[in-house]
Amino acid sequence: MTEPPADHVPLDVTDGYLALRREVGAFRYDRDVLAVRGADAVTFLQGQLAADVAGLPEGGSAWSLLLQPQGRLVAWVRVTRTGAPDLLPDVDGGSGDVVVDRLERFKLRVDATIERLDWGAVAVRGPAAVGIDTSGTGAELALPVDWRGLPGVDLLGPGVRAPDGVPLTDPLAAHNVRIEQGWPAMGHELDGDVIPAEVGQWFVDVSASFTKGCYTGQELVARIDSRGGNVPRHLRGVVIGTNVLPPEGARVVADGQERGTLTSVGESLDLRAPVALGFIHRSVEVPADVTVEWDGGATPARGVDLPLLDG
């Protein structure tokens, strides 16, 4: 295992990428952590989140959809049951206020409070992340994570730090690996225009229970699932055919027609190419040759399924 630099300065993008891909690396992870407390905390979130919150054991966590009443996404939330009967939802940084506002709007005659916690987060990813010793990290929570085949653990707490012997990596390295694994992020792939099934069946499967009772926004999720996930567009990978990095928001063109938009752009060391995530119309059957266009530029590319690499 690679030893961290003496001053704990993050590895550069290349060395950080290799650590995350070949062994194990850590990076600062921007997460907003909330606490929902009170006698009705569990029943309240059970009716607001798509996951079976009531079925979580103490210390257990689950990814969940927080939806608009019409079924579109508000946020992709992870909720942890800590007992007492507290619940700790966490979400990509910058989305905490959106989650609080949405929950408060539906909190009527409920004995539950919602507050922001002043916590930080460190993510550990890589083949050697399984069973990593997280003692001494200051983490209040150590939550296992699987980035679609790439294992890891998220450490959350007020003064959390990387485990001993695990190097910090440049956040850009983690961004590139996230794209390769097809792991969606709030503000990129996930926003209020997204129908969960557009992200992929795996996303719905890990984020929604089809055996629990009703929750806000359930009707659209259930209806699309019963129809085999038939939605207008799908989240895809895009491998750029040149060494040019297109901007986020660049257009994906197929057969002379605009068929999608890039949501995240990075570079894959293993594929030796720029790579991207983007929503592409269902009429484009991947793998497919496409063109990525933006004001002042264009490049050939190939739309492909996700993840781009095995973990």
PDB file of N, CA, C and O in Angstrom, residues 192-236:
ATOM      1  N   GLY A 192     -33.561  18.657 -10.698  1.00  0.00           N
ATOM      2  CA  GLY A 192     -35.012  18.585 -10.680  1.00  0.00           C
ATOM      3  C   GLY A 192     -35.661  18.222 -11.988  1.00  0.00           C
ATOM      4  O   GLY A 192     -36.889  18.030 -12.031  1.00  0.00           O
ATOM      5  N   ASP A 193     -34.900  18.115 -13.068  1.00  0.00           N
ATOM      6  CA  ASP A 193     -35.460  17.706 -14.359  1.00  0.00           C
ATOM      7  C   ASP A 193     -35.349  16.207 -14.599  1.00  0.00           C
ATOM      8  O   ASP A 193     -35.832  15.706 -15.624  1.00  0.00           O
ATOM      9  N   VAL A 194     -34.712  15.496 -13.686  1.00  0.00           N
ATOM     10  CA  VAL A 194     -34.392  14.086 -13.904  1.00  0.00           C
ATOM     11  C   VAL A 194     -35.494  13.175 -13.384  1.00  0.00           C
ATOM     12  O   VAL A 194     -35.982  13.331 -12.261  1.00  0.00           O
ATOM     13  N   ILE A 195     -35.879  12.207 -14.199  1.00  0.00           N
ATOM     14  CA  ILE A 195     -36.698  11.076 -13.778  1.00  0.00           C
ATOM     15  C   ILE A 195     -35.731   9.972 -13.348  1.00  0.00           C
ATOM     16  O   ILE A 195     -34.805   9.644 -14.104  1.00  0.00           O
ATOM     17  N   PRO A 196     -35.870   9.402 -12.163  1.00  0.00           N
ATOM     18  CA  PRO A 196     -34.867   8.436 -11.678  1.00  0.00           C
ATOM     19  C   PRO A 196     -34.517   7.328 -12.661  1.00  0.00           C
ATOM     20  O   PRO A 196     -33.338   6.958 -12.792  1.00  0.00           O
ATOM     21  N   ALA A 197     -35.480   6.795 -13.380  1.00  0.00           N
ATOM     22  CA  ALA A 197     -35.203   5.694 -14.306  1.00  0.00           C
ATOM     23  C   ALA A 197     -34.273   6.108 -15.437  1.00  0.00           C
ATOM     24  O   ALA A 197     -33.634   5.247 -16.064  1.00  0.00           O
ATOM     25  N   GLU A 198     -34.176   7.414 -15.727  1.00  0.00           N
ATOM     26  CA  GLU A 198     -33.260   7.867 -16.770  1.00  0.00           C
ATOM     27  C   GLU A 198     -31.809   7.625 -16.378  1.00  0.00           C
ATOM     28  O   GLU A 198     -30.953   7.458 -17.249  1.00  0.00           O
ATOM     29  N   VAL A 199     -31.519   7.619 -15.080  1.00  0.00           N
ATOM     30  CA  VAL A 199     -30.146   7.380 -14.615  1.00  0.00           C
ATOM     31  C   VAL A 199     -29.769   5.919 -14.796  1.00  0.00           C
ATOM     32  O   VAL A 199     -28.601   5.587 -14.987  1.00  0.00           O
ATOM     33  N   GLY A 200     -30.752   5.024 -14.729  1.00  0.00           N
ATOM     34  CA  GLY A 200     -30.490   3.605 -14.938  1.00  0.00           C
ATOM     35  C   GLY A 200     -31.284   2.752 -13.970  1.00  0.00           C
ATOM     36  O   GLY A 200     -31.646   3.195 -12.875  1.00  0.00           O
ATOM     37  N   GLN A 201     -31.543   1.514 -14.368  1.00  0.00           N
ATOM     38  CA  GLN A 201     -32.293   0.616 -13.499  1.00  0.00           C
ATOM     39  C   GLN A 201     -31.545   0.346 -12.204  1.00  0.00           C
ATOM     40  O   GLN A 201     -32.159   0.212 -11.138  1.00  0.00           O
ATOM     41  N   TRP A 202     -30.191   0.292 -12.266  1.00  0.00           N
ATOM     42  CA  TRP A 202     -29.420   0.069 -11.048  1.00  0.00           C
ATOM     43  C   TRP A 202     -29.686   1.183 -10.030  1.00  0.00           C
ATOM     44  O   TRP A 202     -29.748   0.929  -8.824  1.00  0.00           O
ATOM     45  N   PHE A 203     -29.858   2.409 -10.524  1.00  0.00           N
ATOM     46  CA  PHE A 203     -30.079   3.570  -9.668  1.00  0.00           C
ATOM     47  C   PHE A 203     -31.412   3.439  -8.927  1.00  0.00           C
ATOM     48  O   PHE A 203     -31.504   3.699  -7.722  1.00  0.00           O
ATOM     49  N   VAL A 204     -32.440   3.023  -9.636  1.00  0.00           N
ATOM     50  CA  VAL A 204     -33.737   2.807  -9.022  1.00  0.00           C
ATOM     51  C   VAL A 204     -33.671   1.648  -8.033  1.00  0.00           C
ATOM     52  O   VAL A 204     -34.199   1.717  -6.916  1.00  0.00           O
ATOM     53  N   ASP A 205     -32.990   0.570  -8.420  1.00  0.00           N
ATOM     54  CA  ASP A 205     -32.924  -0.625  -7.580  1.00  0.00           C
ATOM     55  C   ASP A 205     -32.265  -0.345  -6.230  1.00  0.00           C
ATOM     56  O   ASP A 205     -32.681  -0.895  -5.206  1.00  0.00           O
ATOM     57  N   VAL A 206     -31.195   0.479  -6.231  1.00  0.00           N
ATOM     58  CA  VAL A 206     -30.499   0.734  -4.963  1.00  0.00           C
ATOM     59  C   VAL A 206     -31.149   1.854  -4.160  1.00  0.00           C
ATOM     60  O   VAL A 206     -30.788   2.062  -3.000  1.00  0.00           O
ATOM     61  N   SER A 207     -32.125   2.550  -4.747  1.00  0.00           N
ATOM     62  CA  SER A 207     -32.644   3.760  -4.113  1.00  0.00           C
ATOM     63  C   SER A 207     -34.128   3.708  -3.765  1.00  0.00           C
ATOM     64  O   SER A 207     -34.630   4.641  -3.137  1.00  0.00           O
ATOM     65  N   ALA A 208     -34.817   2.663  -4.166  1.00  0.00           N
ATOM     66  CA  ALA A 208     -36.268   2.618  -3.947  1.00  0.00           C
ATOM     67  C   ALA A 208     -36.706   1.224  -3.544  1.00  0.00           C
ATOM     68  O   ALA A 208     -36.203   0.222  -4.067  1.00  0.00           O
ATOM     69  N   SER A 209     -37.637   1.176  -2.604  1.00  0.00           N
ATOM     70  CA  SER A 209     -38.259  -0.078  -2.198  1.00  0.00           C
ATOM     71  C   SER A 209     -39.614  -0.198  -2.896  1.00  0.00           C
ATOM     72  O   SER A 209     -40.384   0.762  -2.941  1.00  0.00           O
ATOM     73  N   PHE A 210     -39.893  -1.387  -3.418  1.00  0.00           N
ATOM     74  CA  PHE A 210     -41.185  -1.642  -4.052  1.00  0.00           C
ATOM     75  C   PHE A 210     -42.091  -2.484  -3.158  1.00  0.00           C
ATOM     76  O   PHE A 210     -43.134  -2.964  -3.605  1.00  0.00           O
ATOM     77  N   THR A 211     -41.690  -2.669  -1.903  1.00  0.00           N
ATOM     78  CA  THR A 211     -42.487  -3.460  -0.965  1.00  0.00           C
ATOM     79  C   THR A 211     -42.957  -2.647   0.235  1.00  0.00           C
ATOM     80  O   THR A 211     -43.786  -3.114   1.011  1.00  0.00           O
ATOM     81  N   LYS A 212     -42.411  -1.444   0.429  1.00  0.00           N
ATOM     82  CA  LYS A 212     -42.832  -0.603   1.550  1.00  0.00           C
ATOM     83  C   LYS A 212     -44.147   0.094   1.220  1.00  0.00           C
ATOM     84  O   LYS A 212     -44.681  -0.049   0.116  1.00  0.00           O
ATOM     85  N   GLY A 213     -44.635   0.878   2.153  1.00  0.00           N
ATOM     86  CA  GLY A 213     -45.847   1.634   1.920  1.00  0.00           C
ATOM     87  C   GLY A 213     -45.614   2.834   1.020  1.00  0.00           C
ATOM     88  O   GLY A 213     -44.548   2.994   0.415  1.00  0.00           O
ATOM     89  N   CYS A 214     -46.596   3.699   0.958  1.00  0.00           N
ATOM     90  CA  CYS A 214     -46.557   4.844   0.051  1.00  0.00           C
ATOM     91  C   CYS A 214     -45.536   5.887   0.498  1.00  0.00           C
ATOM     92  O   CYS A 214     -45.248   6.025   1.683  1.00  0.00           O
ATOM     93  N   TYR A 215     -45.011   6.621  -0.467  1.00  0.00           N
ATOM     94  CA  TYR A 215     -44.131   7.755  -0.205  1.00  0.00           C
ATOM     95  C   TYR A 215     -44.370   8.790  -1.293  1.00  0.00           C
ATOM     96  O   TYR A 215     -44.888   8.475  -2.378  1.00  0.00           O
ATOM     97  N   THR A 216     -44.012  10.010  -1.017  1.00  0.00           N
ATOM     98  CA  THR A 216     -44.239  11.099  -1.956  1.00  0.00           C
ATOM     99  C   THR A 216     -43.483  10.861  -3.260  1.00  0.00           C
ATOM    100  O   THR A 216     -42.283  10.624  -3.256  1.00  0.00           O
ATOM    101  N   GLY A 217     -44.205  10.924  -4.387  1.00  0.00           N
ATOM    102  CA  GLY A 217     -43.597  10.735  -5.700  1.00  0.00           C
ATOM    103  C   GLY A 217     -43.551   9.303  -6.169  1.00  0.00           C
ATOM    104  O   GLY A 217     -43.007   9.014  -7.242  1.00  0.00           O
ATOM    105  N   GLN A 218     -44.159   8.390  -5.410  1.00  0.00           N
ATOM    106  CA  GLN A 218     -44.060   6.959  -5.715  1.00  0.00           C
ATOM    107  C   GLN A 218     -44.711   6.579  -7.046  1.00  0.00           C
ATOM    108  O   GLN A 218     -44.221   5.694  -7.747  1.00  0.00           O
ATOM    109  N   GLU A 219     -45.789   7.251  -7.399  1.00  0.00           N
ATOM    110  CA  GLU A 219     -46.590   6.805  -8.537  1.00  0.00           C
ATOM    111  C   GLU A 219     -45.789   6.727  -9.832  1.00  0.00           C
ATOM    112  O   GLU A 219     -45.848   5.720 -10.553  1.00  0.00           O
ATOM    113  N   LEU A 220     -45.003   7.754 -10.129  1.00  0.00           N
ATOM    114  CA  LEU A 220     -44.233   7.751 -11.375  1.00  0.00           C
ATOM    115  C   LEU A 220     -43.165   6.666 -11.357  1.00  0.00           C
ATOM    116  O   LEU A 220     -42.957   5.972 -12.367  1.00  0.00           O
ATOM    117  N   VAL A 221     -42.479   6.501 -10.239  1.00  0.00           N
ATOM    118  CA  VAL A 221     -41.443   5.465 -10.135  1.00  0.00           C
ATOM    119  C   VAL A 221     -42.046   4.095 -10.396  1.00  0.00           C
ATOM    120  O   VAL A 221     -41.504   3.284 -11.163  1.00  0.00           O
ATOM    121  N   ALA A 222     -43.173   3.802  -9.758  1.00  0.00           N
ATOM    122  CA  ALA A 222     -43.810   2.496  -9.907  1.00  0.00           C
ATOM    123  C   ALA A 222     -44.335   2.291 -11.325  1.00  0.00           C
ATOM    124  O   ALA A 222     -44.206   1.197 -11.892  1.00  0.00           O
ATOM    125  N   ARG A 223     -44.914   3.337 -11.910  1.00  0.00           N
ATOM    126  CA  ARG A 223     -45.484   3.197 -13.248  1.00  0.00           C
ATOM    127  C   ARG A 223     -44.408   2.925 -14.286  1.00  0.00           C
ATOM    128  O   ARG A 223     -44.553   2.038 -15.146  1.00  0.00           O
ATOM    129  N   ILE A 224     -43.293   3.658 -14.204  1.00  0.00           N
ATOM    130  CA  ILE A 224     -42.211   3.443 -15.172  1.00  0.00           C
ATOM    131  C   ILE A 224     -41.582   2.076 -14.968  1.00  0.00           C
ATOM    132  O   ILE A 224     -41.261   1.370 -15.929  1.00  0.00           O
ATOM    133  N   ASP A 225     -41.425   1.652 -13.709  1.00  0.00           N
ATOM    134  CA  ASP A 225     -40.851   0.327 -13.458  1.00  0.00           C
ATOM    135  C   ASP A 225     -41.734  -0.767 -14.031  1.00  0.00           C
ATOM    136  O   ASP A 225     -41.229  -1.738 -14.609  1.00  0.00           O
ATOM    137  N   SER A 226     -43.040  -0.611 -13.920  1.00  0.00           N
ATOM    138  CA  SER A 226     -43.954  -1.633 -14.447  1.00  0.00           C
ATOM    139  C   SER A 226     -43.926  -1.694 -15.965  1.00  0.00           C
ATOM    140  O   SER A 226     -44.320  -2.707 -16.563  1.00  0.00           O
ATOM    141  N   ARG A 227     -43.433  -0.623 -16.586  1.00  0.00           N
ATOM    142  CA  ARG A 227     -43.356  -0.583 -18.059  1.00  0.00           C
ATOM    143  C   ARG A 227     -41.945  -0.848 -18.575  1.00  0.00           C
ATOM    144  O   ARG A 227     -41.620  -0.515 -19.711  1.00  0.00           O
ATOM    145  N   GLY A 228     -41.122  -1.401 -17.711  1.00  0.00           N
ATOM    146  CA  GLY A 228     -39.774  -1.782 -18.136  1.00  0.00           C
ATOM    147  C   GLY A 228     -38.795  -0.643 -18.240  1.00  0.00           C
ATOM    148  O   GLY A 228     -37.804  -0.740 -18.987  1.00  0.00           O
ATOM    149  N   GLY A 229     -39.014   0.430 -17.496  1.00  0.00           N
ATOM    150  CA  GLY A 229     -38.061   1.539 -17.483  1.00  0.00           C
ATOM    151  C   GLY A 229     -38.029   2.330 -18.767  1.00  0.00           C
ATOM    152  O   GLY A 229     -36.986   2.897 -19.134  1.00  0.00           O
ATOM    153  N   ASN A 230     -39.148   2.410 -19.480  1.00  0.00           N
ATOM    154  CA  ASN A 230     -39.206   3.110 -20.760  1.00  0.00           C
ATOM    155  C   ASN A 230     -39.264   4.614 -20.527  1.00  0.00           C
ATOM    156  O   ASN A 230     -40.301   5.164 -20.145  1.00  0.00           O
ATOM    157  N   VAL A 231     -38.147   5.297 -20.741  1.00  0.00           N
ATOM    158  CA  VAL A 231     -38.035   6.742 -20.534  1.00  0.00           C
ATOM    159  C   VAL A 231     -37.402   7.379 -21.770  1.00  0.00           C
ATOM    160  O   VAL A 231     -36.768   6.691 -22.581  1.00  0.00           O
ATOM    161  N   PRO A 232     -37.566   8.695 -21.939  1.00  0.00           N
ATOM    162  CA  PRO A 232     -37.105   9.339 -23.183  1.00  0.00           C
ATOM    163  C   PRO A 232     -35.596   9.331 -23.380  1.00  0.00           C
ATOM    164  O   PRO A 232     -35.120   9.390 -24.522  1.00  0.00           O
ATOM    165  N   ARG A 233     -34.818   9.305 -22.301  1.00  0.00           N
ATOM    166  CA  ARG A 233     -33.366   9.399 -22.428  1.00  0.00           C
ATOM    167  C   ARG A 233     -32.710   8.528 -21.351  1.00  0.00           C
ATOM    168  O   ARG A 233     -33.355   8.139 -20.376  1.00  0.00           O
ATOM    169  N   HIS A 234     -31.416   8.266 -21.549  1.00  0.00           N
ATOM    170  CA  HIS A 234     -30.680   7.422 -20.618  1.00  0.00           C
ATOM    171  C   HIS A 234     -29.309   8.036 -20.344  1.00  0.00           C
ATOM    172  O   HIS A 234     -28.708   8.645 -21.236  1.00  0.00           O
ATOM    173  N   LEU A 235     -28.826   7.853 -19.119  1.00  0.00           N
ATOM    174  CA  LEU A 235     -27.475   8.291 -18.796  1.00  0.00           C
ATOM    175  C   LEU A 235     -26.485   7.337 -19.446  1.00  0.00           C
ATOM    176  O   LEU A 235     -26.543   6.116 -19.229  1.00  0.00           O
ATOM    177  N   ARG A 236     -25.559   7.877 -20.234  1.00  0.00           N
ATOM    178  CA  ARG A 236     -24.594   7.066 -20.977  1.00  0.00           C
ATOM    179  C   ARG A 236     -23.182   7.579 -20.724  1.00  0.00           C
ATOM    180  O   ARG A 236     -22.959   8.698 -20.264  1.00  0.00           O
TER     181      ARG A 236
END
